[in-house]
XYZ file of N, CA, C and O in Angstrom:
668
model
N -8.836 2.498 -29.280
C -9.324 2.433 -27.903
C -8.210 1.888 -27.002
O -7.710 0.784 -27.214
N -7.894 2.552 -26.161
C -6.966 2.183 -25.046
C -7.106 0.834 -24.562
O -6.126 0.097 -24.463
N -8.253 0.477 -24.259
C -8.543 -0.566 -23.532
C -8.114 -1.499 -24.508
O -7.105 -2.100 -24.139
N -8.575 -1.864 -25.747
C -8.119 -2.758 -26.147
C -6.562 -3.115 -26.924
O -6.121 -4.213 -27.262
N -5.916 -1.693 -27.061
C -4.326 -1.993 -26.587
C -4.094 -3.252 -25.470
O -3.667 -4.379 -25.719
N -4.447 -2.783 -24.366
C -4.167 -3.373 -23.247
C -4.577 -4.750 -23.447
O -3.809 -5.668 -23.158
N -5.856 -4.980 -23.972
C -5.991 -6.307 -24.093
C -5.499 -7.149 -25.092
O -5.635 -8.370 -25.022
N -4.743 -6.389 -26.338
C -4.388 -7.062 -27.211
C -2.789 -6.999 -26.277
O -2.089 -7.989 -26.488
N -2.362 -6.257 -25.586
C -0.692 -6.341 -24.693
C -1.308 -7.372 -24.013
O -0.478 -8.135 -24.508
N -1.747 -7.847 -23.580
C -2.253 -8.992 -22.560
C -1.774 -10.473 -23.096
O -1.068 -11.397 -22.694
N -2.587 -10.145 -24.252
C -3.081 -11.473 -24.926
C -1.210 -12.021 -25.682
O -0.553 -13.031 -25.430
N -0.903 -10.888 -26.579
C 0.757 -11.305 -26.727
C 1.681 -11.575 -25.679
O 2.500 -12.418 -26.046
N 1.825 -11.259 -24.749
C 2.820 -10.881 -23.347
C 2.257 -12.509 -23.087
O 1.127 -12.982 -22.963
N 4.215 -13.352 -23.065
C 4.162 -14.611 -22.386
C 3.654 -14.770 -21.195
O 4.173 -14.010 -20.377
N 2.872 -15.431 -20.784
C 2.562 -15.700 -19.584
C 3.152 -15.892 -18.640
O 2.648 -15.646 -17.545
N 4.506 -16.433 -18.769
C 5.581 -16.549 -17.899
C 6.533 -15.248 -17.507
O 7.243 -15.157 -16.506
N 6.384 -14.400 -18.413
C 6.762 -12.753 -18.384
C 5.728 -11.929 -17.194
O 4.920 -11.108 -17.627
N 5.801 -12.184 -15.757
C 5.076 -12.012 -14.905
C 5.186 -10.497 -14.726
O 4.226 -9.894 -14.247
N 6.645 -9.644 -15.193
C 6.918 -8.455 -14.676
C 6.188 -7.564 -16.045
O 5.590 -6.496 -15.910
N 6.400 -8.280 -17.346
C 5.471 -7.095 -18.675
C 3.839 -7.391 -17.951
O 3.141 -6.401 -17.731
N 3.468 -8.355 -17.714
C 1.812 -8.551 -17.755
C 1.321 -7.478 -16.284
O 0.352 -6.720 -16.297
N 2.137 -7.648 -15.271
C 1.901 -6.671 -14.014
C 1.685 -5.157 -14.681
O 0.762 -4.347 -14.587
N 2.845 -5.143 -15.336
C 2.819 -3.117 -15.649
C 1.644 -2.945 -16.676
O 1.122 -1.831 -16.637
N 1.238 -3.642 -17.391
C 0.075 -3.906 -19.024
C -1.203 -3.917 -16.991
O -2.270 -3.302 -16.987
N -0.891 -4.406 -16.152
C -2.296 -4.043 -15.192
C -2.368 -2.680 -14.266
O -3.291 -1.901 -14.028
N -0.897 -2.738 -13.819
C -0.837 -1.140 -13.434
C -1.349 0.266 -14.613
O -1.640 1.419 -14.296
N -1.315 -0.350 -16.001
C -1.422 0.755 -16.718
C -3.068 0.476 -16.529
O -3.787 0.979 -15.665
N -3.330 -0.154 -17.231
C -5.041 0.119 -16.969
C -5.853 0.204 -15.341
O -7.049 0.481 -15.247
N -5.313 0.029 -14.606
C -5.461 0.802 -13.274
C -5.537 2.486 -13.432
O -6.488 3.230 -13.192
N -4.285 2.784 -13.888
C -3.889 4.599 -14.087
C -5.052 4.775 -15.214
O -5.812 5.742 -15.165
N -5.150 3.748 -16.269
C -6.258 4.352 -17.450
C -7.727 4.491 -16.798
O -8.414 5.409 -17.246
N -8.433 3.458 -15.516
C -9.475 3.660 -15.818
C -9.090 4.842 -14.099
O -10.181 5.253 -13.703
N -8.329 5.181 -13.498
C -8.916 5.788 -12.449
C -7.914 7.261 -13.132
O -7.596 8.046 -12.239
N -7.555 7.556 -14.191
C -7.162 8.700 -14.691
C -8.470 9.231 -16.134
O -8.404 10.358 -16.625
N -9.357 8.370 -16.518
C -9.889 8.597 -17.818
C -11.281 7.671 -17.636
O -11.982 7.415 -18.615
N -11.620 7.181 -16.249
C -12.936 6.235 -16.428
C -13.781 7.022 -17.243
O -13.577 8.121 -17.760
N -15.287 5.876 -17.283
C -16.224 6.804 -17.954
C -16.826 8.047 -17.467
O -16.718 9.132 -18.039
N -17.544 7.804 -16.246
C -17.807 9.076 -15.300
C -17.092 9.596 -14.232
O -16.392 9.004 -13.411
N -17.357 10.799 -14.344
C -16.246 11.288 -13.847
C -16.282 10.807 -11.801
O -15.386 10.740 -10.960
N -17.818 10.574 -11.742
C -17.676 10.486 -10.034
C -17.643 9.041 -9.398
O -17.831 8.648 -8.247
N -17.230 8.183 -10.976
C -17.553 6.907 -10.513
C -15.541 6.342 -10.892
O -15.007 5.263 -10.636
N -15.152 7.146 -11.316
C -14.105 6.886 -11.737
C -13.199 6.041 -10.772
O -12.334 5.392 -11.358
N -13.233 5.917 -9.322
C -13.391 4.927 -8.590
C -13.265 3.763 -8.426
O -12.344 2.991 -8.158
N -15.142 3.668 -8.774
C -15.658 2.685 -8.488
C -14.744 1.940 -10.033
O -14.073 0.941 -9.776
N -14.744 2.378 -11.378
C -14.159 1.942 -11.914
C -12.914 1.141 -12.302
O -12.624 0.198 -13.038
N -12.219 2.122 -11.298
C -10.709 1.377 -10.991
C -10.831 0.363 -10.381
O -10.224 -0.612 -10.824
N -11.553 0.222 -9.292
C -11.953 -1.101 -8.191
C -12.087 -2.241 -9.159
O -11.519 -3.333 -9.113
N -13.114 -1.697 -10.222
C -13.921 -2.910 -11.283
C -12.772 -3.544 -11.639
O -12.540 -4.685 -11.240
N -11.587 -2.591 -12.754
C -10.412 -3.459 -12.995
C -9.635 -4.222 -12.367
O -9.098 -5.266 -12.736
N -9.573 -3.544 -11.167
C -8.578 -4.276 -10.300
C -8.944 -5.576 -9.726
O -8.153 -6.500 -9.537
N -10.362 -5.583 -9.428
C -11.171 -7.063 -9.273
C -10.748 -7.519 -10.679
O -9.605 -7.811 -10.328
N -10.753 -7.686 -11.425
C -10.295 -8.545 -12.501
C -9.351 -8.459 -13.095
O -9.251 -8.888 -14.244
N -8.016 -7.630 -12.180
C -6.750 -8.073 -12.703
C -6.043 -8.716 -11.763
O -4.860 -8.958 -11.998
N -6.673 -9.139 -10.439
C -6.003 -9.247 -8.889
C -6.448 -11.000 -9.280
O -6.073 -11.768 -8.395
N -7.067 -11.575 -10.282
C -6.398 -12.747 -10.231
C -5.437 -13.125 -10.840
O -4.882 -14.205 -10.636
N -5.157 -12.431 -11.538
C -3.945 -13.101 -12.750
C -2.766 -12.479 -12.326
O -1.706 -12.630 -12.933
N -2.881 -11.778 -11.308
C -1.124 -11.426 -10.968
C -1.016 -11.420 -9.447
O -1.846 -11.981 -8.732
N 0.318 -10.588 -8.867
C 0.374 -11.076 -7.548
C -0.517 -9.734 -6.836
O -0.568 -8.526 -7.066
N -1.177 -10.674 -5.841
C -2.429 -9.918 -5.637
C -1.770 -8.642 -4.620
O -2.234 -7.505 -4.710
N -0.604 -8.978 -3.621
C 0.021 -7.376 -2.609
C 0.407 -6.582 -3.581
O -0.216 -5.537 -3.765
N 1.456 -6.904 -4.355
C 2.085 -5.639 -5.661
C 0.771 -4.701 -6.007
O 0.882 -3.477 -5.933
N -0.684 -5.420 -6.449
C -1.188 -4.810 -7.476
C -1.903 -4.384 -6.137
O -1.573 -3.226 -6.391
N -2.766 -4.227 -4.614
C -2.970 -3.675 -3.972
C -2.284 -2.588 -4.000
O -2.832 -1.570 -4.424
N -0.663 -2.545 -3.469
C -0.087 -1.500 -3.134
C -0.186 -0.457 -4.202
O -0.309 0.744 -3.960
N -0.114 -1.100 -5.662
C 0.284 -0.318 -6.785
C -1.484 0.761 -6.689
O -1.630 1.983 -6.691
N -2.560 -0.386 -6.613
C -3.871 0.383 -6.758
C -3.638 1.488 -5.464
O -3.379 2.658 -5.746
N -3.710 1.188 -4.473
C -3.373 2.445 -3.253
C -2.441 3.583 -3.628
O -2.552 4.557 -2.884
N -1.576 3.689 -4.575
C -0.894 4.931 -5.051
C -1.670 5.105 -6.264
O -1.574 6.273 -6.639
N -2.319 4.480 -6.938
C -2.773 5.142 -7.972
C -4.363 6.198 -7.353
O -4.702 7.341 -7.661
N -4.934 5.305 -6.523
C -6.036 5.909 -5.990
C -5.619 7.404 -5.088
O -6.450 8.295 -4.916
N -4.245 7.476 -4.586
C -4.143 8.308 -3.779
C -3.639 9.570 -4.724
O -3.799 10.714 -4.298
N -2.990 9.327 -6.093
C -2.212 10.670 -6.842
C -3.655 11.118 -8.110
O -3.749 12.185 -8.717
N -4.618 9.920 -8.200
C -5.676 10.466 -9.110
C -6.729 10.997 -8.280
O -7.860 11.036 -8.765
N -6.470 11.560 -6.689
C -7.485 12.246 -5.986
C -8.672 11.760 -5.432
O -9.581 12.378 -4.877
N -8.500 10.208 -5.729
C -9.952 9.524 -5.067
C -9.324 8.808 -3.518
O -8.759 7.730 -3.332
N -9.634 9.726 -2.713
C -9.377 9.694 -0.998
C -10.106 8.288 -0.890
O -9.547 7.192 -0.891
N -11.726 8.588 -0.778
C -12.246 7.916 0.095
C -12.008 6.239 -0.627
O -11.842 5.205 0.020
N -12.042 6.332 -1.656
C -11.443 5.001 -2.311
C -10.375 4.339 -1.810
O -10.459 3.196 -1.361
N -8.968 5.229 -1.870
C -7.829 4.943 -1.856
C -7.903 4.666 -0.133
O -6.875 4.215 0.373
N -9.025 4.912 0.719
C -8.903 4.508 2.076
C -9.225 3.505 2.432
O -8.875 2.967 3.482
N -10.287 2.883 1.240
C -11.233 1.421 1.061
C -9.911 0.636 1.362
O -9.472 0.053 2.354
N -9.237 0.977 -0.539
C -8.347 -0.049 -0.284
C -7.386 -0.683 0.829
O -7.053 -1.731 1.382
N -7.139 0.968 0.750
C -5.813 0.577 2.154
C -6.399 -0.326 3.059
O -5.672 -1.286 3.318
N -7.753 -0.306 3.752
C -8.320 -1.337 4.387
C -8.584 -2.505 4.024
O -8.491 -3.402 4.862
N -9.065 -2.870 2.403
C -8.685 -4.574 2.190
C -7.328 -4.585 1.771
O -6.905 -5.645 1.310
N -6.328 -3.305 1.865
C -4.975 -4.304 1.562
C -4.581 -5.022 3.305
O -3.893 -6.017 3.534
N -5.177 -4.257 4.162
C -4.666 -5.009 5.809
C -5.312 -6.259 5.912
O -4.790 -7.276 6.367
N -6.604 -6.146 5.423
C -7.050 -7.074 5.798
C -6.469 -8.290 4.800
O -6.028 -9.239 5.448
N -6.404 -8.406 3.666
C -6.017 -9.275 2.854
C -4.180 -9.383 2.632
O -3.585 -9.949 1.715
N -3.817 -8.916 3.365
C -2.416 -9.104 3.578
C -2.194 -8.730 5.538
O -1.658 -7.691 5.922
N -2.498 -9.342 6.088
C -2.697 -9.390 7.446
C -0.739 -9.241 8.080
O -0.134 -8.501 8.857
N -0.478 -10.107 7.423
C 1.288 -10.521 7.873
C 2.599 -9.819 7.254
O 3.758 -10.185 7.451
N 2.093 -8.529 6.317
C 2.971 -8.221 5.608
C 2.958 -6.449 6.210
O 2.065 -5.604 6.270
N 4.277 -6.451 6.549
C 4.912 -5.187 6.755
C 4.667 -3.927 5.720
O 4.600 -2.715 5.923
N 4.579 -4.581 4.741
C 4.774 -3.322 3.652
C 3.111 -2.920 3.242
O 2.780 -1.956 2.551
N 2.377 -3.722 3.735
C 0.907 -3.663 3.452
C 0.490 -2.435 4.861
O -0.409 -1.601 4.749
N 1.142 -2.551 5.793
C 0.691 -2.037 6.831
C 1.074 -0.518 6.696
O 0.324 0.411 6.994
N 2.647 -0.372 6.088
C 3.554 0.762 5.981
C 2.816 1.893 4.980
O 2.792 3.119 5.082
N 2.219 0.996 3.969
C 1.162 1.743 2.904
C 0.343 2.455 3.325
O 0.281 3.666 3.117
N -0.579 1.646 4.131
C -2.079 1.859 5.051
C -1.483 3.271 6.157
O -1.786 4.464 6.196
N -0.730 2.606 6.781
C -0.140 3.897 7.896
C 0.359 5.154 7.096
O 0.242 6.203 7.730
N 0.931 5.274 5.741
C 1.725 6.547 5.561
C 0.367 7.087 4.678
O 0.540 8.229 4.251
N -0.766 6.570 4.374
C -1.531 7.147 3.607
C -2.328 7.528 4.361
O -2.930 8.518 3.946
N -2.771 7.004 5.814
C -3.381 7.759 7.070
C -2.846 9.105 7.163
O -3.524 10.131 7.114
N -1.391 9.027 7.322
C -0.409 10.294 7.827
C -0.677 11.206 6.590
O -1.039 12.355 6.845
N -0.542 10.832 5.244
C -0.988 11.986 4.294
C -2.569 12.515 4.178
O -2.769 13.609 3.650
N -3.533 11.832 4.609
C -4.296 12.633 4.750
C -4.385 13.356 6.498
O -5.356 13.752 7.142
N -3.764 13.328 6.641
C -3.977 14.268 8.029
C -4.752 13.458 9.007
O -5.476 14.179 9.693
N -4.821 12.406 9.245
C -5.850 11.680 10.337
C -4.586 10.775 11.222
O -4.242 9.609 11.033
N -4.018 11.843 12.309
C -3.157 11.049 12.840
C -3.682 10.232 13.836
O -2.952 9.336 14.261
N -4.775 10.357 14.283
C -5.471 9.263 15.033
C -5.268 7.894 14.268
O -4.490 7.001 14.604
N -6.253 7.896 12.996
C -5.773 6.714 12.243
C -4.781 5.755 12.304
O -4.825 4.533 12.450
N -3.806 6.607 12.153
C -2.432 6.342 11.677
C -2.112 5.584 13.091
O -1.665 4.437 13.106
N -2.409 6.401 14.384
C -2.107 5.907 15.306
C -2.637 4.415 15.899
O -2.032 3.591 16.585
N -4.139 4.399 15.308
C -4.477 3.085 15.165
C -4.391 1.950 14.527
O -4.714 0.877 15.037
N -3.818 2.123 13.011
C -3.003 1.293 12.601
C -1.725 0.761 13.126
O -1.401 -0.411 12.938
N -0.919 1.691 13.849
C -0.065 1.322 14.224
C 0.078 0.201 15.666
O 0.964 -0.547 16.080
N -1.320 0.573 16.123
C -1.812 -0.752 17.137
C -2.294 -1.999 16.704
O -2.341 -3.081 17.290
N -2.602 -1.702 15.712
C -3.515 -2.866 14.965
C -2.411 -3.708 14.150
O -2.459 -4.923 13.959
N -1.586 -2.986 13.786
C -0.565 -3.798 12.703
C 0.516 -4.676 14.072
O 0.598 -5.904 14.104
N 1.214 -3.808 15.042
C 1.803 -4.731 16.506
C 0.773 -5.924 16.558
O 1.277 -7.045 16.481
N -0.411 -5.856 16.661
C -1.100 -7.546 16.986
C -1.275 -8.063 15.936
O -1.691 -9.221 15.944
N -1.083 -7.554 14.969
C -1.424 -8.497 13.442
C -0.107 -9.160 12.922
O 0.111 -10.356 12.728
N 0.412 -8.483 12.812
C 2.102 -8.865 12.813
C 2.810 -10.215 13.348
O 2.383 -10.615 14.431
N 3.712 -10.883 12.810
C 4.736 -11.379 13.536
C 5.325 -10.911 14.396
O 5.386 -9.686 14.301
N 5.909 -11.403 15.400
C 7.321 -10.701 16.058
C 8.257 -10.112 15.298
O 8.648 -8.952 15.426
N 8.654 -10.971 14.436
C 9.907 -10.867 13.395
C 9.597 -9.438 12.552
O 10.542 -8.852 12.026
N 8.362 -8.962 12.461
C 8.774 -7.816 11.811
C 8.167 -6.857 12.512
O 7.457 -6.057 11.902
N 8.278 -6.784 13.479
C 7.745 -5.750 14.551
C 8.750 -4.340 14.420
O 8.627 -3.161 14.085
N 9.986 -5.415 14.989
C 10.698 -3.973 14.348
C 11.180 -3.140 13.211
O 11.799 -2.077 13.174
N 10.715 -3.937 12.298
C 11.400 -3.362 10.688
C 9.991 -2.628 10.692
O 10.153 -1.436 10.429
N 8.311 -3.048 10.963
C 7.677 -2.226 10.777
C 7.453 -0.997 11.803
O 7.145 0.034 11.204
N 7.525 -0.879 13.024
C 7.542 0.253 13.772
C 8.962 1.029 13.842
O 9.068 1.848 14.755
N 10.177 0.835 12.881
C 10.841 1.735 13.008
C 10.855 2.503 11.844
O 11.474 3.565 11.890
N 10.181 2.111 10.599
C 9.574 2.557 9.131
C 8.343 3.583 9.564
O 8.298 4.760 9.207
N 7.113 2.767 10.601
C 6.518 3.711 11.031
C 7.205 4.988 11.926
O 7.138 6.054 11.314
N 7.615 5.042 12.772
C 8.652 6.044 13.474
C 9.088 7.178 12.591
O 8.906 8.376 12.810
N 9.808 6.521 11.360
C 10.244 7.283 10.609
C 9.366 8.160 9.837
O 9.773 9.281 9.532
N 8.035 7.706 9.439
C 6.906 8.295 8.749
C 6.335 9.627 9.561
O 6.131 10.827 9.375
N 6.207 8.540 10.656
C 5.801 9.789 11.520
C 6.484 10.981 11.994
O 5.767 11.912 12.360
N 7.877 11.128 12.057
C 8.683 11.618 12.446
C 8.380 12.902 11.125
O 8.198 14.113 11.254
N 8.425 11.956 9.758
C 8.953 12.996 8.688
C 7.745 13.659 8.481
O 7.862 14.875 8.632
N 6.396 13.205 8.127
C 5.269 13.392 7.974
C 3.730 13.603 9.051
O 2.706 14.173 8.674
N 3.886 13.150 10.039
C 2.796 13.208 11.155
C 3.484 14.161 12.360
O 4.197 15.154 12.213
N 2.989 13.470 13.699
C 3.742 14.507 14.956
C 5.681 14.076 14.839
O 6.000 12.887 14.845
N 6.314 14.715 14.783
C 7.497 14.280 15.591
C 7.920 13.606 16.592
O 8.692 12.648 16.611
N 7.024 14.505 18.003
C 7.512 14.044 18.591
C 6.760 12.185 19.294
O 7.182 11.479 20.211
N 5.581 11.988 18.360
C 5.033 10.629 18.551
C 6.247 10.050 17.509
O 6.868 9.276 18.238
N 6.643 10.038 16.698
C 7.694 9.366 16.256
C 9.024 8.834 16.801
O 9.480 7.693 16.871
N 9.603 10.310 17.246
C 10.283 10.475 18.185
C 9.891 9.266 19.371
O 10.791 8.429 19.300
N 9.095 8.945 20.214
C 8.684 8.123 20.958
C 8.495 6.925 20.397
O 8.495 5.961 21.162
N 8.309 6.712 19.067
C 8.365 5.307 18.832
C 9.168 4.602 18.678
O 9.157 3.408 18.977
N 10.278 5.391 18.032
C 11.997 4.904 17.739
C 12.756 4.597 19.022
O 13.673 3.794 19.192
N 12.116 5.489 19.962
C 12.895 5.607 21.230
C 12.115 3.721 21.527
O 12.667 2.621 21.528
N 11.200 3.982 21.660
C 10.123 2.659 22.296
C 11.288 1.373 20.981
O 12.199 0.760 21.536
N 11.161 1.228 19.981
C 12.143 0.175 19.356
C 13.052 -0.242 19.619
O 13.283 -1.446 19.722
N 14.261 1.196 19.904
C 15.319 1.152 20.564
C 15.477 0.407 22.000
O 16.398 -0.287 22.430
N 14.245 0.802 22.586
C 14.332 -0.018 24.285
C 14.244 -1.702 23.668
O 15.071 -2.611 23.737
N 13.003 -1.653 23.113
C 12.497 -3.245 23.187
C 13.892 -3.629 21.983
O 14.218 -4.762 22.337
N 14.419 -3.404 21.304
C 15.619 -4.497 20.831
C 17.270 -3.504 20.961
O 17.892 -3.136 19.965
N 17.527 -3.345 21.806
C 19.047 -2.970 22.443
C 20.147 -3.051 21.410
O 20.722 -2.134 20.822
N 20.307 -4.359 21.323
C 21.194 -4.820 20.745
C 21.154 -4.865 18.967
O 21.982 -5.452 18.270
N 20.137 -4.196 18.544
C 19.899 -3.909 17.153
C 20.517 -2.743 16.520
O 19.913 -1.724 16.187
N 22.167 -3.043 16.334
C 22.961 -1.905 15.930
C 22.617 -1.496 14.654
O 22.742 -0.291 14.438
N 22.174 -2.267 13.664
C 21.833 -1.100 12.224
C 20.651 -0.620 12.668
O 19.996 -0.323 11.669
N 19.991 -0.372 13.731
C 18.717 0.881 14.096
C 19.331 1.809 14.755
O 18.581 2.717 15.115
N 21.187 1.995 15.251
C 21.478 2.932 15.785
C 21.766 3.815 14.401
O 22.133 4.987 14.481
């Protein structure tokens, strides 16, 4: 049984070995939302693990990691849950927001996307305003409208001038 691989990799893997015990949780993430029991709950399943692997490791990694697993094993409306408690439960982090926004832009809801991108400016620090709206820019540019991208880089470019590695 798979599962209890994993739990017997658990149980050997030093505790202080933070990077083997993370991937031994990413794998049973991929096991239960690639092989749960039913097929329409397969989901809800992954959620189950991840509630009980999101204490024992670092709780953004294993968000972000669950948001790509939910998004390549085909469970949308899941993988949209998350993206919403990864904002909410990582409020201050750039890369939580960058997730949430480019997985808006892959499903085609550029409204979304566009509202994250308001929502993450007031949630945000200053300090990463621009590392996250010129990542967004770029998303959008490659993946959503252009030319709203196009306008956002331009909009970065105004508000910090003097930020020569964004030329």
């Amino acid at each position: 049984d798979a599962r209890g691989v994993l739990a017997r990799a658990l149980e050997s893997i030093d505790l202080a070995d933070t990077a083997a015990r993370f991937n031994v949780f990413v794998a049973r993430l991929n096991l239960e939302a690639r092989a749960g029991e039913p097929v329409e709950g397969r989901g809800a399943a992954t959620l189950a693990a991840f509630a009980a692997c999101r204490r024992q490791t670092d709780s953004k990694a294993l968000h972000l990691a669950l948001l790509t697993i939910l998004e390549k094993a085909g469970h949308a409306s899941e993988a949209a849950d998350a993206a919403g408690a990864l904002v909410r439960a990582e409020k201050g982090s750039a890369k939580a927001w960058l997730a949430a926004h480019g997985l808006a832009l892959r499903r085609g809801d550029s409204a979304g996307a566009r509202g994250l991108v308001a929502r993450a400016t007031s949630s945000l620090p200053a300090r990463k305003h621009v590392k996250f709206l010129s990542a967004a820019a770029l998303a959008e540019f490659r993946g959503g409208d252009a030319d709203r991208g196009r306008a956002l880089y331009e909009g970065v470019l105004r508000g910090a001038p003097r930020r020569t590695d964004l030329w």
